Short mmCIF file of C-alpha atoms in Angstrom, two decimals:
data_model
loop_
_atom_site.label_atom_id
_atom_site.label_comp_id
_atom_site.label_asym_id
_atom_site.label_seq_id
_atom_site.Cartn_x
_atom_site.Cartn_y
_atom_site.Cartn_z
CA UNK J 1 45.89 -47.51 4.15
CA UNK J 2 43.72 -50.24 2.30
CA UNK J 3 41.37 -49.81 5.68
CA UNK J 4 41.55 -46.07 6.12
CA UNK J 5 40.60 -46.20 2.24
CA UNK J 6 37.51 -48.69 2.83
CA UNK J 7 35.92 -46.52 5.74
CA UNK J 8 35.83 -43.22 3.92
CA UNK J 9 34.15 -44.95 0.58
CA UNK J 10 31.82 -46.55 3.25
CA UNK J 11 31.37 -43.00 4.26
CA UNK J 12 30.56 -41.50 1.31
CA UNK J 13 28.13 -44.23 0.26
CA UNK J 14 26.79 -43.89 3.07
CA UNK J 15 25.88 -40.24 2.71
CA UNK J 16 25.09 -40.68 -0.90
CA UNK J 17 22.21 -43.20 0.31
CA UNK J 18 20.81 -40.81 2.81
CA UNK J 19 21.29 -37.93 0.39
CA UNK J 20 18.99 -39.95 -1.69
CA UNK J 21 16.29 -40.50 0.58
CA UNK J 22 12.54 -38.64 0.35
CA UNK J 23 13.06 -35.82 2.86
CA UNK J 24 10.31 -36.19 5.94
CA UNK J 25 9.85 -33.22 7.54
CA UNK J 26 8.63 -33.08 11.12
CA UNK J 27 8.79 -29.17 11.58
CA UNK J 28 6.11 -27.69 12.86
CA UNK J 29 5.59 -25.90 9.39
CA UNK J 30 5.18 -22.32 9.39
CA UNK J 31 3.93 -22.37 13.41
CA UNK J 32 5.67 -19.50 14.94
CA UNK J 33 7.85 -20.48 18.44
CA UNK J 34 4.64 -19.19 20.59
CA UNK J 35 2.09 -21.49 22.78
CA UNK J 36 -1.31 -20.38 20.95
CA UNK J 37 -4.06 -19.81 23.17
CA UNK J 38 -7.62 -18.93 23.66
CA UNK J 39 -8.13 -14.97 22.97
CA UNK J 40 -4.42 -15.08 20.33
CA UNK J 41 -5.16 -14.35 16.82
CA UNK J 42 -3.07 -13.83 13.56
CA UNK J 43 -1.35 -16.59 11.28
CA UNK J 44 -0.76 -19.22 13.88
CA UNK J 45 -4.62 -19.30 14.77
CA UNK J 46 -5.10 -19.81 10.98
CA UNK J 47 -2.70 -22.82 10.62
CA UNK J 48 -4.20 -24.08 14.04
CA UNK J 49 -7.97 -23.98 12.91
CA UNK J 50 -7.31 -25.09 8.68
CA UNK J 51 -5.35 -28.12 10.43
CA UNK J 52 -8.09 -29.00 13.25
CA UNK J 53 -10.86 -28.52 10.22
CA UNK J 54 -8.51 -30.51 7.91
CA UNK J 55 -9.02 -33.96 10.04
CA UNK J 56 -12.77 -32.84 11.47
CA UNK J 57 -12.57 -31.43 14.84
CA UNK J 58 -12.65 -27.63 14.22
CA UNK J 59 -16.23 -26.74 12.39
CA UNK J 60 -16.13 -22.77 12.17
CA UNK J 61 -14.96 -20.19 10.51
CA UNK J 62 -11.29 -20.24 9.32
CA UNK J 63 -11.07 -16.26 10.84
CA UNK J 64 -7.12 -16.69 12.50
CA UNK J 65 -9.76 -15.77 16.16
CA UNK J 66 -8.87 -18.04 18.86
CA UNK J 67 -12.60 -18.46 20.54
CA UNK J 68 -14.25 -21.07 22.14
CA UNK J 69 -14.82 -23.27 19.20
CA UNK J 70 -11.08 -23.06 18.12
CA UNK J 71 -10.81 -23.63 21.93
CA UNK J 72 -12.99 -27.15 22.30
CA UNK J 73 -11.93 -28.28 19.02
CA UNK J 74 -7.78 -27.97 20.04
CA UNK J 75 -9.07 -30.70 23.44
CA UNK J 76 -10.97 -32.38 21.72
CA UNK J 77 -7.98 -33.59 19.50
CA UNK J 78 -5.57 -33.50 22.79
CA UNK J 79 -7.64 -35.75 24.08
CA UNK J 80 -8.09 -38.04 21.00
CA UNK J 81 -3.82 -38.09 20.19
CA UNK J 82 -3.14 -38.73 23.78
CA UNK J 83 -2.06 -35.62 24.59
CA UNK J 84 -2.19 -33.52 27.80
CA UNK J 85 -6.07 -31.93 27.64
CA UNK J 86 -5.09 -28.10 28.32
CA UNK J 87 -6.50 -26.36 25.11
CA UNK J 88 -3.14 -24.83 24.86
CA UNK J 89 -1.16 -25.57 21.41
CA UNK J 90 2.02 -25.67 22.21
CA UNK J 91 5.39 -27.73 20.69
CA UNK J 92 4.22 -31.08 21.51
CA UNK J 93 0.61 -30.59 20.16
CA UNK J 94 1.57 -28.35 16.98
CA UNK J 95 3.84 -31.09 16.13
CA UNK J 96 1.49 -34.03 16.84
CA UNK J 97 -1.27 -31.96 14.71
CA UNK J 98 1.29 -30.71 11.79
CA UNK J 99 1.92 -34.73 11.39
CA UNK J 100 -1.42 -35.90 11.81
CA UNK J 101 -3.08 -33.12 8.95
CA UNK J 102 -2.59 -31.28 5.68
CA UNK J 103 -2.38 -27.40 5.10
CA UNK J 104 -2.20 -25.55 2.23
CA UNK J 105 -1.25 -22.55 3.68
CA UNK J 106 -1.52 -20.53 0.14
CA UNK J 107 -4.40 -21.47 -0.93
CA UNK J 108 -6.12 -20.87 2.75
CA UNK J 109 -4.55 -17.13 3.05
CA UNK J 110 -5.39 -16.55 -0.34
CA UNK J 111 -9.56 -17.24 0.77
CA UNK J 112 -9.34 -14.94 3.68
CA UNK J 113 -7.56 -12.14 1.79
CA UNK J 114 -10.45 -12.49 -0.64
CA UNK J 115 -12.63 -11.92 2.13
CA UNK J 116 -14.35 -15.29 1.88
CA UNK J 117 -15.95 -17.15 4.52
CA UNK J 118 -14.72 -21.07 3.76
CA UNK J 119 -14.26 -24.59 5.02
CA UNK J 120 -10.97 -26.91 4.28
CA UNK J 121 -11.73 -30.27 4.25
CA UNK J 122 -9.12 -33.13 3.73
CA UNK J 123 -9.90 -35.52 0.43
CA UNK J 124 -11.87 -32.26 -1.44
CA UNK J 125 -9.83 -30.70 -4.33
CA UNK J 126 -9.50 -27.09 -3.54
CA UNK J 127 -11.02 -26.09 -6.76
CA UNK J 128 -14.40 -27.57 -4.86
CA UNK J 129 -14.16 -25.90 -1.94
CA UNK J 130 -15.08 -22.47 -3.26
CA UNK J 131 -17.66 -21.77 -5.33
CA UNK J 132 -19.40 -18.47 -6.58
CA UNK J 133 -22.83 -17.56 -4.88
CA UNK J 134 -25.85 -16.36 -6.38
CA UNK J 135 -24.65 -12.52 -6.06
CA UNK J 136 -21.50 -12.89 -7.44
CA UNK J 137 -19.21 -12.81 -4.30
CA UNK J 138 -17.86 -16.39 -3.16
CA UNK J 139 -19.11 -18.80 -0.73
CA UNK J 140 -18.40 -22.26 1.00
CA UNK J 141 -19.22 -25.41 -0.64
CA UNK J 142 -19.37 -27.08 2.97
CA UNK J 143 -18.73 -30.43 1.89
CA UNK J 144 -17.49 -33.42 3.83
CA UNK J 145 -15.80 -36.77 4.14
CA UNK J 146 -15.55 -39.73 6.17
CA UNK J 147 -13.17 -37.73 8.51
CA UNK J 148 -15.08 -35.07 9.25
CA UNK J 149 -18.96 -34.31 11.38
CA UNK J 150 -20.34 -30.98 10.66
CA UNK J 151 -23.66 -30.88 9.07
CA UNK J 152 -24.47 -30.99 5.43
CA UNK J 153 -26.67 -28.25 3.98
CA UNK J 154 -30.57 -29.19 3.58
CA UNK J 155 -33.63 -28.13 2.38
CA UNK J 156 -34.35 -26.62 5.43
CA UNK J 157 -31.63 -23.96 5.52
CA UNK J 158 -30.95 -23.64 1.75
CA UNK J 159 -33.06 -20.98 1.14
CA UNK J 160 -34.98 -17.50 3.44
CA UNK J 161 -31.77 -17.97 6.11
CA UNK J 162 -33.34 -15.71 8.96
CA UNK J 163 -31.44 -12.16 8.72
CA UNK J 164 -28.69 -11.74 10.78
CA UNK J 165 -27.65 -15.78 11.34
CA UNK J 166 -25.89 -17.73 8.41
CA UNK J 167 -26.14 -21.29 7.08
CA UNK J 168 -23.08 -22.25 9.05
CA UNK J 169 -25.09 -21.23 12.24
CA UNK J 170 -28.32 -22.84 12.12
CA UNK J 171 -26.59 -26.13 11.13
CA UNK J 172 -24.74 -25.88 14.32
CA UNK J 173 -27.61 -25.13 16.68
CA UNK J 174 -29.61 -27.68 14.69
CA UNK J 175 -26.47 -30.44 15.98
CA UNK J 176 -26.96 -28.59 19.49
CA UNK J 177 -30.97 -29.19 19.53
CA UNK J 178 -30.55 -33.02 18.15
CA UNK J 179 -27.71 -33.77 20.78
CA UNK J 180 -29.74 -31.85 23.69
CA UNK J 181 -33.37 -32.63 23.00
CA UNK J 182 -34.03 -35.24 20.30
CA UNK J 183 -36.31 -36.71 22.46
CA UNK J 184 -38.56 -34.37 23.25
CA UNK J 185 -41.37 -33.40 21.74
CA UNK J 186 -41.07 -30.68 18.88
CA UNK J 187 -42.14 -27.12 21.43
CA UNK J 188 -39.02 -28.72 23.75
CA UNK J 189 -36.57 -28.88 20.92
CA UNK J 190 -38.09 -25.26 19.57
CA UNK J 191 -37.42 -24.08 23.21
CA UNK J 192 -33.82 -25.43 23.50
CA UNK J 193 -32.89 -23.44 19.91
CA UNK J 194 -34.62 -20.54 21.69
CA UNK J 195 -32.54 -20.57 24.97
CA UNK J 196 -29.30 -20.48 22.40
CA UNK J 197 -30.35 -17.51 20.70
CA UNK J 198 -31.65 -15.64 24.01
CA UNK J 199 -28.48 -16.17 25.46
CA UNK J 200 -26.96 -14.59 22.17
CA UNK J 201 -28.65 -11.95 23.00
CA UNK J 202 -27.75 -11.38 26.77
CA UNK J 203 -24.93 -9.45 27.68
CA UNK J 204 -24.19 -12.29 30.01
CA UNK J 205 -23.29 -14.83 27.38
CA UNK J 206 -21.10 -15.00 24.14
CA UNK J 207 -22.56 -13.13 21.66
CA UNK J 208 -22.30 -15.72 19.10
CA UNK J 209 -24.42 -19.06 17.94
CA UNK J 210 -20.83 -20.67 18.17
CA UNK J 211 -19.71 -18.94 21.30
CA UNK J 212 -22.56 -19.84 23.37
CA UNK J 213 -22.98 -23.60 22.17
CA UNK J 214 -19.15 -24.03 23.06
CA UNK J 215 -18.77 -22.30 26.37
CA UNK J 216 -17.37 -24.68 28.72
CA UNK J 217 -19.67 -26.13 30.57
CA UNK J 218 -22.75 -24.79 28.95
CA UNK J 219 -24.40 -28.18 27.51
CA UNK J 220 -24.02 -31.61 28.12
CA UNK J 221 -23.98 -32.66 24.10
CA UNK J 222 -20.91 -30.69 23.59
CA UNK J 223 -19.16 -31.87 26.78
CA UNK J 224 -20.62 -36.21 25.81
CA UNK J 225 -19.86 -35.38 22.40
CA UNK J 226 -23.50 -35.98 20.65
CA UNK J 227 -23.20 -32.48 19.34
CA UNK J 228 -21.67 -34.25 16.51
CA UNK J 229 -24.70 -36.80 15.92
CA UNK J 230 -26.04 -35.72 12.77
CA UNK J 231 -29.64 -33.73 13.17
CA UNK J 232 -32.77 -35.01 11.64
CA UNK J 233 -35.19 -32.47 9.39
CA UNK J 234 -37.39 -31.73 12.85
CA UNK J 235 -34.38 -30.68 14.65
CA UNK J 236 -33.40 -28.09 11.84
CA UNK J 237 -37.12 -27.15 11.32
CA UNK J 238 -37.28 -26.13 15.17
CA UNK J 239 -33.98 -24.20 14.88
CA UNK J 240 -35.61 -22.16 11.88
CA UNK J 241 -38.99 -21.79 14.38
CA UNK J 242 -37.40 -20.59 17.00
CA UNK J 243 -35.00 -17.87 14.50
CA UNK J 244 -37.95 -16.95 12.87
CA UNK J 245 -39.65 -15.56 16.53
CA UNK J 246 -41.25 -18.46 18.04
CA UNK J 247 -39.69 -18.90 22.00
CA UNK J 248 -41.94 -21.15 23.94
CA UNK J 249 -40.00 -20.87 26.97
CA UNK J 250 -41.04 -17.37 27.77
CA UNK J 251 -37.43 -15.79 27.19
CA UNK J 252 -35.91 -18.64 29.35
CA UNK J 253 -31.81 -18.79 29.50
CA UNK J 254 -31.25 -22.05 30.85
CA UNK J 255 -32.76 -25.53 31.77
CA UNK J 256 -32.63 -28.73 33.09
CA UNK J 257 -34.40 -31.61 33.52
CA UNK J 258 -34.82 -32.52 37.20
CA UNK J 259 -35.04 -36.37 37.12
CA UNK J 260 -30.77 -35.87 36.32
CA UNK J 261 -29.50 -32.81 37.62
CA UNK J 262 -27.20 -32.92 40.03
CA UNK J 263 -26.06 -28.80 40.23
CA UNK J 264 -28.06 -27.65 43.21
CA UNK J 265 -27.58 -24.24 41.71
CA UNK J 266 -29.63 -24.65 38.73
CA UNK J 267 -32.57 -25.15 41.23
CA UNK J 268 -32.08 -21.62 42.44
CA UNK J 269 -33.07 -20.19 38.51
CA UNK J 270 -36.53 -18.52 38.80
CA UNK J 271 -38.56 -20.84 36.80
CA UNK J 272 -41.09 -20.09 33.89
CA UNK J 273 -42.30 -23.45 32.87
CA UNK J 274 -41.74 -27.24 31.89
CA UNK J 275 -41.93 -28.29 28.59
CA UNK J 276 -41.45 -31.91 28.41
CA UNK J 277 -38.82 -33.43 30.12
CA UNK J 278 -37.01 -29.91 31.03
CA UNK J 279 -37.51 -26.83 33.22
CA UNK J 280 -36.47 -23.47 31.56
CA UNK J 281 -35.60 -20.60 33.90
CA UNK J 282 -34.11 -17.22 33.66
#
């Protein structure tokens, strides 16, 4: 009896102790059962792009769209946790990411309902991430920490943003011309921020700065990762050029530069002209 006794008060101690421990939850928070993918949208694509923002791979809009920046972001942090590189989040990654990030998922709904346009970055108090605009609506604060790449506002793009492109944009094609042609003189890296927006405007290509930067394939920064070095004031100055109407290229949508290309196709682009080190073609 004295035995039977001494195992179920080492039983109940037992479960008193555990009862008594912090609760860590490894739930893949409020992710719904589904594999998110490129093209879903809705609630999960929210959680998916606050979380990949959160710890500095995802640099868009939090908009709950699956695109192509949602899409390269999701790899990029496969690749980075070990993970199986598919750009599919499914159990294994949602779990891996729900550990590895925060996400206040009040506070984030309660921005889109409002209709703002917002970034969530990890070590900013909330009350900083928002802040009123000029005309009364809200707008992002953009700021960032040592976990995080995107590109801080400057002087540049503070002020007489070219209509129809925001601040987010030319910071991001201003990471694309640095990465792609920070070596070229400054008509090259005008050109390069001209091909991006001339492929905006062709029905052949996304029909977004962001879409057409991160389609697969489309330029070697993004694929080497120096899309993420951080742009000097030329490199922003020739984005703003080439928004603002100047396109040395001649209306070119692609180019190379011949001393390292190895896609035999690329030589088959009618050519226009060579502006430094790179050929732009239609």
């Amino acid at each position: 009896m004295k035995g039977l006794a001494r195992k179920a008060f080492s039983c109940l101690l037992i479960g008193f102790v555990l009862s008594s421990l912090p609760s860590y939850n490894k739930d893949v928070s409020a992710f719904s059962n589904q594999v998110i993918q490129k093209g879903a949208t809705g609630d999960d694509v929210i959680e998916l792009q606050a979380r990949l923002q959160n710890i500095g791979y995802y640099h868009g809009q939090i908009d709950g769209v699956f695109g192509w920046g949602t899409y390269w972001a999701l790899r990029n942090f496969q690749e980075n946790y070990g993970l199986p590189v598919d750009g599919l989040a499914g159990e294994t990654t949602k779990r891996k990411l729900s550990n590895a990030s925060n996400f206040n998922k009040s506070w984030v709904h309660q921005q889109i309902n409002a209709g703002n346009t917002f970034t969530y970055y990890q070590g900013v108090p909330i009350e900083n991430q928002v802040k009123k605009s000029t005309s009364g609506g809200t707008a992002s604060t953009n700021k960032n920490n040592a976990t995080s790449k995107p590109t801080t506002s400057t002087s540049a793009t503070a002020a007489n943003i070219p209509s129809g492109f925001s601040e987010s944009d030319i910071n991001l094609m201003a990471n694309a011309v640095y990465g792609e042609a920070r070596g070229e003189p400054y008509e090259g890296q005008v050109a390069v921020a001209a091909v991006i927006l001339n492929r905006v405007q062709s029905a052949s290509f996304p029909n977004t700065v962001s879409g057409v930067i991160f389609q697969p394939g489309a330029f070697t920064a993004v694929a080497d990762g120096q899309i993420w070095l951080t742009p000097n004031e030329r490199a922003k100055q020739a984005v703003m050029d080439a928004m603002n109407g100047w396109d040395p290229t001649g209306e070119a949508e692609y180019y190379f530069n011949p001393e390292t290309a190895t896609s035999a196709w690329i030589w088959s682009r009618p050519q226009i002209k060579q502006i430094g080190k790179h050929i732009f073609c239609r």
